[in-house]
CSV table of C-alpha atoms in Angstrom, one decimal:
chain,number,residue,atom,x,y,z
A,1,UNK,CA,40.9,140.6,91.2
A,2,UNK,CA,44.5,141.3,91.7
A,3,UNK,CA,47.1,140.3,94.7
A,4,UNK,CA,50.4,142.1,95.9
A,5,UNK,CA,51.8,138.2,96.5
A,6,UNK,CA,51.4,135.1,94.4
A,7,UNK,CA,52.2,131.8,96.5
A,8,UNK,CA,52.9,129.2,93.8
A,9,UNK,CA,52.7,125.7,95.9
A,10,UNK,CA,53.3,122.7,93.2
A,11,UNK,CA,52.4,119.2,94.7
A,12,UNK,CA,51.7,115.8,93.2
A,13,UNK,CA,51.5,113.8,96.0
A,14,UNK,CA,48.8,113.2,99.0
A,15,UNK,CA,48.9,114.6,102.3
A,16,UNK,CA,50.8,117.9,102.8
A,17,UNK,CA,48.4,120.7,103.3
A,18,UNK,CA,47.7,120.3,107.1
A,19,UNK,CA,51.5,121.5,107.0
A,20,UNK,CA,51.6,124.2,103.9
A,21,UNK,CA,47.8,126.0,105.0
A,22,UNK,CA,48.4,126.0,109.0
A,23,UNK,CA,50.9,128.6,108.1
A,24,UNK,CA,49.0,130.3,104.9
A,25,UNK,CA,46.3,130.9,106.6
A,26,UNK,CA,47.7,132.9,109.4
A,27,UNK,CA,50.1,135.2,107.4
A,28,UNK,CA,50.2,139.1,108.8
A,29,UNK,CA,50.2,140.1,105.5
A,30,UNK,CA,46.7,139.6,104.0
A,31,UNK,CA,47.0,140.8,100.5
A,32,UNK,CA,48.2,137.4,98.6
A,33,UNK,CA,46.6,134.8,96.7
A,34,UNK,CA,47.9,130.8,97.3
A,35,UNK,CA,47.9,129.2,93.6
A,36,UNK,CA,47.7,125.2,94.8
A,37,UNK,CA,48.9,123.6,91.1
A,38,UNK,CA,47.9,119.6,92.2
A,39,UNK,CA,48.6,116.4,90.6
A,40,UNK,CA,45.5,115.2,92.5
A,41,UNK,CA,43.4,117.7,91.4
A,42,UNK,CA,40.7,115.9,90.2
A,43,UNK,CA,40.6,113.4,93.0
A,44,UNK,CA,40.8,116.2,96.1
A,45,UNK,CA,39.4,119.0,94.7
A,46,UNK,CA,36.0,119.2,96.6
A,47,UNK,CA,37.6,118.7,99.8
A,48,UNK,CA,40.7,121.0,99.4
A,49,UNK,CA,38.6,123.6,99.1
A,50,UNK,CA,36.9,123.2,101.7
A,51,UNK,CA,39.6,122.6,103.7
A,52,UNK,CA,41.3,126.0,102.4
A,53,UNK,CA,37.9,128.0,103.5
A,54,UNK,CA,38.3,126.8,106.7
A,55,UNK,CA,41.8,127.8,107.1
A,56,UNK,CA,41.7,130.9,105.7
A,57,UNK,CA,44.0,130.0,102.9
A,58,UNK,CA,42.9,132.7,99.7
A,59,UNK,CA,43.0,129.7,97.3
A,60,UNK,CA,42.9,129.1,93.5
A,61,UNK,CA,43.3,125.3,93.4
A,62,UNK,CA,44.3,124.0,89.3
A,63,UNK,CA,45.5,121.4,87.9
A,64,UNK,CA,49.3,121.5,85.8
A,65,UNK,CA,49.1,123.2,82.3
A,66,UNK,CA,50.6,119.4,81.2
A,67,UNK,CA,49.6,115.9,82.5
A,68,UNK,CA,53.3,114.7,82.9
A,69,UNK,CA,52.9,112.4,85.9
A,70,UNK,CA,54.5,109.8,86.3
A,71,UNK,CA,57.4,112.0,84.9
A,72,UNK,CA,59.8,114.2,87.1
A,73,UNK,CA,58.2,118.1,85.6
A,74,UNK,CA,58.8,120.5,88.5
A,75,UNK,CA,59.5,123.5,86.0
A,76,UNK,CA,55.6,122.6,84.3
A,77,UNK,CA,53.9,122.7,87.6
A,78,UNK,CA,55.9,126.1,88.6
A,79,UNK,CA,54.8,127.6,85.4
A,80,UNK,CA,51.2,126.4,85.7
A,81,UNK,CA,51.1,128.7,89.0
A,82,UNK,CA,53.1,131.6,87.6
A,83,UNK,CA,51.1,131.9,84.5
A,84,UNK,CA,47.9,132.0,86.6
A,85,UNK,CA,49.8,134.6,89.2
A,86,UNK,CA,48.1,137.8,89.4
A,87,UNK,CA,50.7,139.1,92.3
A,88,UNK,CA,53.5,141.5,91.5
A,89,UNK,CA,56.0,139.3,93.7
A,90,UNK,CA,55.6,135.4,93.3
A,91,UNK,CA,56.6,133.2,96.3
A,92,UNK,CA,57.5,129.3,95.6
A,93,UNK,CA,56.6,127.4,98.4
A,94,UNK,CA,57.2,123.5,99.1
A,95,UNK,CA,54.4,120.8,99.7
A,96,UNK,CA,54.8,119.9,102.9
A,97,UNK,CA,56.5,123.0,104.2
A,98,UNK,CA,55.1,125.3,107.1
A,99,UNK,CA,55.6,129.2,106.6
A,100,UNK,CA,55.2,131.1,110.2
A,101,UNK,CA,53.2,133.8,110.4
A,102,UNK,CA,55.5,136.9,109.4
A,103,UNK,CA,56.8,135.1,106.4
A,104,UNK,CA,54.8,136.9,103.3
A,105,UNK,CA,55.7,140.3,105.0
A,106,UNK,CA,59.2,139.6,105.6
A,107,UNK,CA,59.6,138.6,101.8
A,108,UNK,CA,56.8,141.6,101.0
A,109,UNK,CA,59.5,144.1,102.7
A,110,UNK,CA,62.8,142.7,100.9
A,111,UNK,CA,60.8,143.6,97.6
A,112,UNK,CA,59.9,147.1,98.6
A,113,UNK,CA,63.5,147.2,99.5
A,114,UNK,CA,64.6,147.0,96.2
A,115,UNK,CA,62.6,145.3,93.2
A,116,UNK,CA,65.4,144.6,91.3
A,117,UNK,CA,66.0,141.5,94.0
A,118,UNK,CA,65.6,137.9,94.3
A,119,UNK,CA,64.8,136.9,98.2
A,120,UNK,CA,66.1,133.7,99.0
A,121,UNK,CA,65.3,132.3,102.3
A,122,UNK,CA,66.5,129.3,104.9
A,123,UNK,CA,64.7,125.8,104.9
A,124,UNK,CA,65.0,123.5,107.6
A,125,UNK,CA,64.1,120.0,107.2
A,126,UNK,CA,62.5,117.9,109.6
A,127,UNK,CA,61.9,114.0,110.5
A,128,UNK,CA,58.3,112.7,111.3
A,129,UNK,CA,59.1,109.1,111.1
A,130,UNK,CA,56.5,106.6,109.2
A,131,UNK,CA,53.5,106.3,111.2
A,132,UNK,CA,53.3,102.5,112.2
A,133,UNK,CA,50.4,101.9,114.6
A,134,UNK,CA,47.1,102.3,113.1
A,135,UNK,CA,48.3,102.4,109.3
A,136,UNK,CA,45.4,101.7,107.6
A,137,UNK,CA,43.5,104.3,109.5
A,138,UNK,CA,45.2,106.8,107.6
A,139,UNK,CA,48.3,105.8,105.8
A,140,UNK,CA,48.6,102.2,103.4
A,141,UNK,CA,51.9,101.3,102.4
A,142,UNK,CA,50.1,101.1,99.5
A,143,UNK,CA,49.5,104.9,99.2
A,144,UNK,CA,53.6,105.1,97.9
A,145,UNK,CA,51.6,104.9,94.3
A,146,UNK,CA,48.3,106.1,95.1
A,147,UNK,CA,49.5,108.9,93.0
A,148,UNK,CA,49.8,107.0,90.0
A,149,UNK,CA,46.6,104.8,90.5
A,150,UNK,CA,43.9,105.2,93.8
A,151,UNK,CA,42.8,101.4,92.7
A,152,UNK,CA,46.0,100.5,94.4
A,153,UNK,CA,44.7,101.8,97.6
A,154,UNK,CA,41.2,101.8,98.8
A,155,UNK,CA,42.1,102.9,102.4
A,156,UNK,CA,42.8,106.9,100.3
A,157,UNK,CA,40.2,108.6,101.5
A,158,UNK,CA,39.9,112.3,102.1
A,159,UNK,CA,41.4,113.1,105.4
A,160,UNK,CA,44.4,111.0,103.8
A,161,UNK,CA,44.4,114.1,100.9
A,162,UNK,CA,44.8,116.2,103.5
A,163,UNK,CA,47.2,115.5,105.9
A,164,UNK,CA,48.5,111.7,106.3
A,165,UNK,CA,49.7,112.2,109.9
A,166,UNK,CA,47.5,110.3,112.5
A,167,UNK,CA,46.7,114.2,114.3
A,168,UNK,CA,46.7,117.3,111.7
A,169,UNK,CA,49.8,119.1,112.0
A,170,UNK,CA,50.4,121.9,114.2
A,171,UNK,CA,53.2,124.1,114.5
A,172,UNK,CA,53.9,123.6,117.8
A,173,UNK,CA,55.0,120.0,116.7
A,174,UNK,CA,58.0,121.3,115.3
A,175,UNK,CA,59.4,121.1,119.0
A,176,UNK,CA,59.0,117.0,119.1
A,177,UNK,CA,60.7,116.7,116.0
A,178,UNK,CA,63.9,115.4,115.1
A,179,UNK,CA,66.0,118.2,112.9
A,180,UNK,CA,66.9,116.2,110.0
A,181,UNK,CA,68.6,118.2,108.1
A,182,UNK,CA,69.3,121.8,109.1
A,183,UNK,CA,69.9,125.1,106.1
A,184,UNK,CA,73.5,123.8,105.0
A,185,UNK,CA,73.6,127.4,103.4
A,186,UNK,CA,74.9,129.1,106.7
A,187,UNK,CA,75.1,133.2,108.1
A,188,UNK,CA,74.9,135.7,105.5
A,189,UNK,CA,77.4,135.8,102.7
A,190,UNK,CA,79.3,139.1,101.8
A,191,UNK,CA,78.3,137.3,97.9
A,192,UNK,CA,75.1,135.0,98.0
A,193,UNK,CA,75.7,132.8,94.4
A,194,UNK,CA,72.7,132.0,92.3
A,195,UNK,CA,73.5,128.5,92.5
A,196,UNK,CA,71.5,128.9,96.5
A,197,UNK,CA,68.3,129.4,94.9
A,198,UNK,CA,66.3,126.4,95.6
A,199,UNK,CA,62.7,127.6,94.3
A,200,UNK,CA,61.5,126.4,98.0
A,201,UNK,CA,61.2,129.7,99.9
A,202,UNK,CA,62.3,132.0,97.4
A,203,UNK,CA,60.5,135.7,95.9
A,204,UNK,CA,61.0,136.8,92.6
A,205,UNK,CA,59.7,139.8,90.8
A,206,UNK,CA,57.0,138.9,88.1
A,207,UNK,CA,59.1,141.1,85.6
A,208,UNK,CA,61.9,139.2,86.3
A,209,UNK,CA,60.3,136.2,85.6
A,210,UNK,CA,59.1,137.7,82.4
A,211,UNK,CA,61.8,139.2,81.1
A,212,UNK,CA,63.5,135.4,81.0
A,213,UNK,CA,60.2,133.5,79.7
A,214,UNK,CA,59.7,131.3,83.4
A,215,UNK,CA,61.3,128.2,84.4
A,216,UNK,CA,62.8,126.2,81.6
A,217,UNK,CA,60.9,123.3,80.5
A,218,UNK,CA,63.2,121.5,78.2
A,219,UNK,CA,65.1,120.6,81.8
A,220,UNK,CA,62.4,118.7,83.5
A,221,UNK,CA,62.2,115.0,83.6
A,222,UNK,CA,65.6,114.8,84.6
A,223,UNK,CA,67.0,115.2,88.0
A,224,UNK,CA,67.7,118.3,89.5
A,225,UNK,CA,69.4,121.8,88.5
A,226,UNK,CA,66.5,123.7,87.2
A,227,UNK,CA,66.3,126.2,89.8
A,228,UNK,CA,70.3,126.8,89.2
A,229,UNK,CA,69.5,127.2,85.6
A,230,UNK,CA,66.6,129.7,86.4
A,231,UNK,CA,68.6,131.6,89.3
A,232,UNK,CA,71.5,132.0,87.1
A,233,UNK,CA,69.3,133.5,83.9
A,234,UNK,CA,67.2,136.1,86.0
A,235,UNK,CA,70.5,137.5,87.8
A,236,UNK,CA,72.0,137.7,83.8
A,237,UNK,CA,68.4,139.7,83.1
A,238,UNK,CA,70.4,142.3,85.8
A,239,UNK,CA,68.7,141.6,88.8
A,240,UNK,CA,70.3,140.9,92.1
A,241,UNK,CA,70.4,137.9,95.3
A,242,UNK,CA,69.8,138.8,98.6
A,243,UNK,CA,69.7,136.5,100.8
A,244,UNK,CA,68.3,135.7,104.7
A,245,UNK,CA,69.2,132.8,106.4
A,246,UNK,CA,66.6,134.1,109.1
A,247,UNK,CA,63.4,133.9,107.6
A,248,UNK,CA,63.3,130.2,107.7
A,249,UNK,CA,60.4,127.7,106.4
A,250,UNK,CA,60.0,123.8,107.8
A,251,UNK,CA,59.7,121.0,106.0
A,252,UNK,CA,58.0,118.4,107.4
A,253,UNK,CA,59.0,115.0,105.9
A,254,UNK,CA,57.4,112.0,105.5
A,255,UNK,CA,59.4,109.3,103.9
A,256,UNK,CA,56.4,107.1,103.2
A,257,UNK,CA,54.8,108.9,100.9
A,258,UNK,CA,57.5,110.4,97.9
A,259,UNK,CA,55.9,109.1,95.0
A,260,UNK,CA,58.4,107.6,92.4
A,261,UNK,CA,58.2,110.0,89.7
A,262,UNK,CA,60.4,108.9,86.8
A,263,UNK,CA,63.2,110.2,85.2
A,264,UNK,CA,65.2,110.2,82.0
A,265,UNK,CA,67.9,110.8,83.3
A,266,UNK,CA,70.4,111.7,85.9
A,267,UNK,CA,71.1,114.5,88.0
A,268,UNK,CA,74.7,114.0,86.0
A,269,UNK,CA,73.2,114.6,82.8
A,270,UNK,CA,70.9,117.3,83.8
A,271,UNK,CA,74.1,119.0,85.7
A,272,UNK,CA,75.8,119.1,82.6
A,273,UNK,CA,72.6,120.7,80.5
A,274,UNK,CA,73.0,123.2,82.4
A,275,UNK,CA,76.5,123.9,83.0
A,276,UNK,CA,76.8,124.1,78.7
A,277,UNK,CA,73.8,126.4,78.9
A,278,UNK,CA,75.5,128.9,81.0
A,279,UNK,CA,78.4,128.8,79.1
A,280,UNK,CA,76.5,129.4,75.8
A,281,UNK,CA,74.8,132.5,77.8
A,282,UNK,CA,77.9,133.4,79.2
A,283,UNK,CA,79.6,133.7,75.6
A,284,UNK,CA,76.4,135.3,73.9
A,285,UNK,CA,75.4,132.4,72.1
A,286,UNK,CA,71.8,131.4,73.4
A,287,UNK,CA,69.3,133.8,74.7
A,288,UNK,CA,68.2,133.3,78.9
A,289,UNK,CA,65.0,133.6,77.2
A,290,UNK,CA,63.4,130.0,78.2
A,291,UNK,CA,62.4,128.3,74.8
A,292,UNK,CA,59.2,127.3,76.7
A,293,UNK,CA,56.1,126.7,73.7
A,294,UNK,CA,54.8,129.4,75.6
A,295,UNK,CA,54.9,133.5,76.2
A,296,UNK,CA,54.6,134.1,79.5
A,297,UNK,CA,54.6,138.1,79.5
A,298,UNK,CA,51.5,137.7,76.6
A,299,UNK,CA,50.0,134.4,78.5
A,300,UNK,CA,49.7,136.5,81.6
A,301,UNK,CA,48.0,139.8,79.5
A,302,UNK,CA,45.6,137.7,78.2
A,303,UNK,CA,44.5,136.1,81.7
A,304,UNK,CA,45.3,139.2,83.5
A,305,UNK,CA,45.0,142.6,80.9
């Protein structure tokens, strides 16, 4: 079975889906899949499907292709999902980020605008501040590692992999809560830049991602710049960046619970990865074909035909 959308939603940490599935599972447009690629798999996956069925969230729930926890490997978890994608457009969506109800069609419309596009989108970023009465009811201090180790705490149980709020979320909770960081990206550009692309609220083609083998995996376990990497390779594979302030997703933070995934090194180091990369594209000297130890056109034809 096929889908028009693939939602790719990476997450290795607990709580989060009360946010992401309130707003999956009330999408106008029906035809999409939502490809949950978990960390925690093994530990939530009885109840997350359950959870999904009673949202109405069309779910394929996996595990990463690689166990790299307690390593920094965003590109491995975006790849798990976009290998499994059966959707002609794939949509990377945020743990703990709430999509409102016209967002697949909005992104569904760019595409059918023109195919040959990348759709990046507005994210604001919101506050819920540490929950402090009644913390061992849902959330232990202790949970800050529960990702690493559930021994650590015994309190985890399976409305905590769900939501780690005291009341599941709701959108209308947006209203009550403090705007912590609002899209720094502002109105509409006369030249959106590739370096915008934040792989949180963005659509890309499944032939674009294709033609330049997925997100590249030699970048992860550092900090940061993959998705500048990625944006700038697909544009050189001659496809375009729109971009729509407008068609916002919310994050809903909650500083509690970001796990302290490891790095080997800095967002310096992994800037200037990239920033040689380019350069070598730029001058014809290195392929934006990712060196991933995978085929992601062939990986796809075998899953998919």
């Amino acid at each position: 079975m096929t889908s028009s959308i693939s939602v790719v939603l990476p997450t290795y940490r607990i709580g989060g889906l009360d946010v992401s599935f309130s707003g999956l599972g009330n999408q106008t447009f029906k035809d999409y899949e939502v490809i949950l690629v978990d960390a925690l798999y093994g530990r939530r996956r009885q109840v997350v499907v359950e959870y999904a069925q009673e949202k109405g969230v069309p779910l394929i729930h996996i595990p990463p292709k690689k166990d790299t926890l307690p390593l920094h490997a965003p590109n491995n978890f975006e790849n798990t999902g976009i290998l499994q994608s059966s959707g002609e457009l794939i949509i990377i969506l945020g743990d703990y980020q709430y999509a409102p109800n016209n967002w697949l069609q909005r992104h569904w419309d760019a595409y059918m605008q023109d195919k040959q596009t990348i759709f990046t989108s507005g994210l604001d970023i919101y506050d819920h501040p540490p929950i402090k009465e009644g913390i061992n009811e849902v959330l232990n201090p202790s949970a800050y590692y529960a990702f690493l180790d559930f021994n650590y705490c015994p309190e985890i149980n399976d409305k905590v992999m769900i939501t780690v709020f005291k009341e599941e979320f709701k959108p209308e909770m947006l209203r009550n809560l403090p705007l912590l960081i609002p899209d720094a990206r502002g109105s509409v550009p006369q030249h959106p830049h590739w370096s915008w692309v934040i792989l949180k609220n963005d659509s890309i083609p499944i032939k674009a991602l294709e033609a330049v083998n997925g997100l590249d995996e030699s970048l992860d376990f550092g900090s940061g710049y993959q998705d500048t990497d990625f944006a700038f390779r697909v544009l050189k594979a001659e496809y375009k960046l729109f971009f729509d302030p407008s068609n916002k997703v919310f994050q809903v933070n909650h500083r509690s619970i970001i796990p302290p995934l490891k790095r080997l090194w800095n967002s310096n180091e992994n800037e200037a990865k990239v920033q040689q990369k380019i350069k070598l594209i730029e001058e014809g000297k290195e392929s934006y074909f990712a060196p991933n130890d995978f085929n992601l056109r062939e990986e796809r034809r075998k899953l998919h035909g």
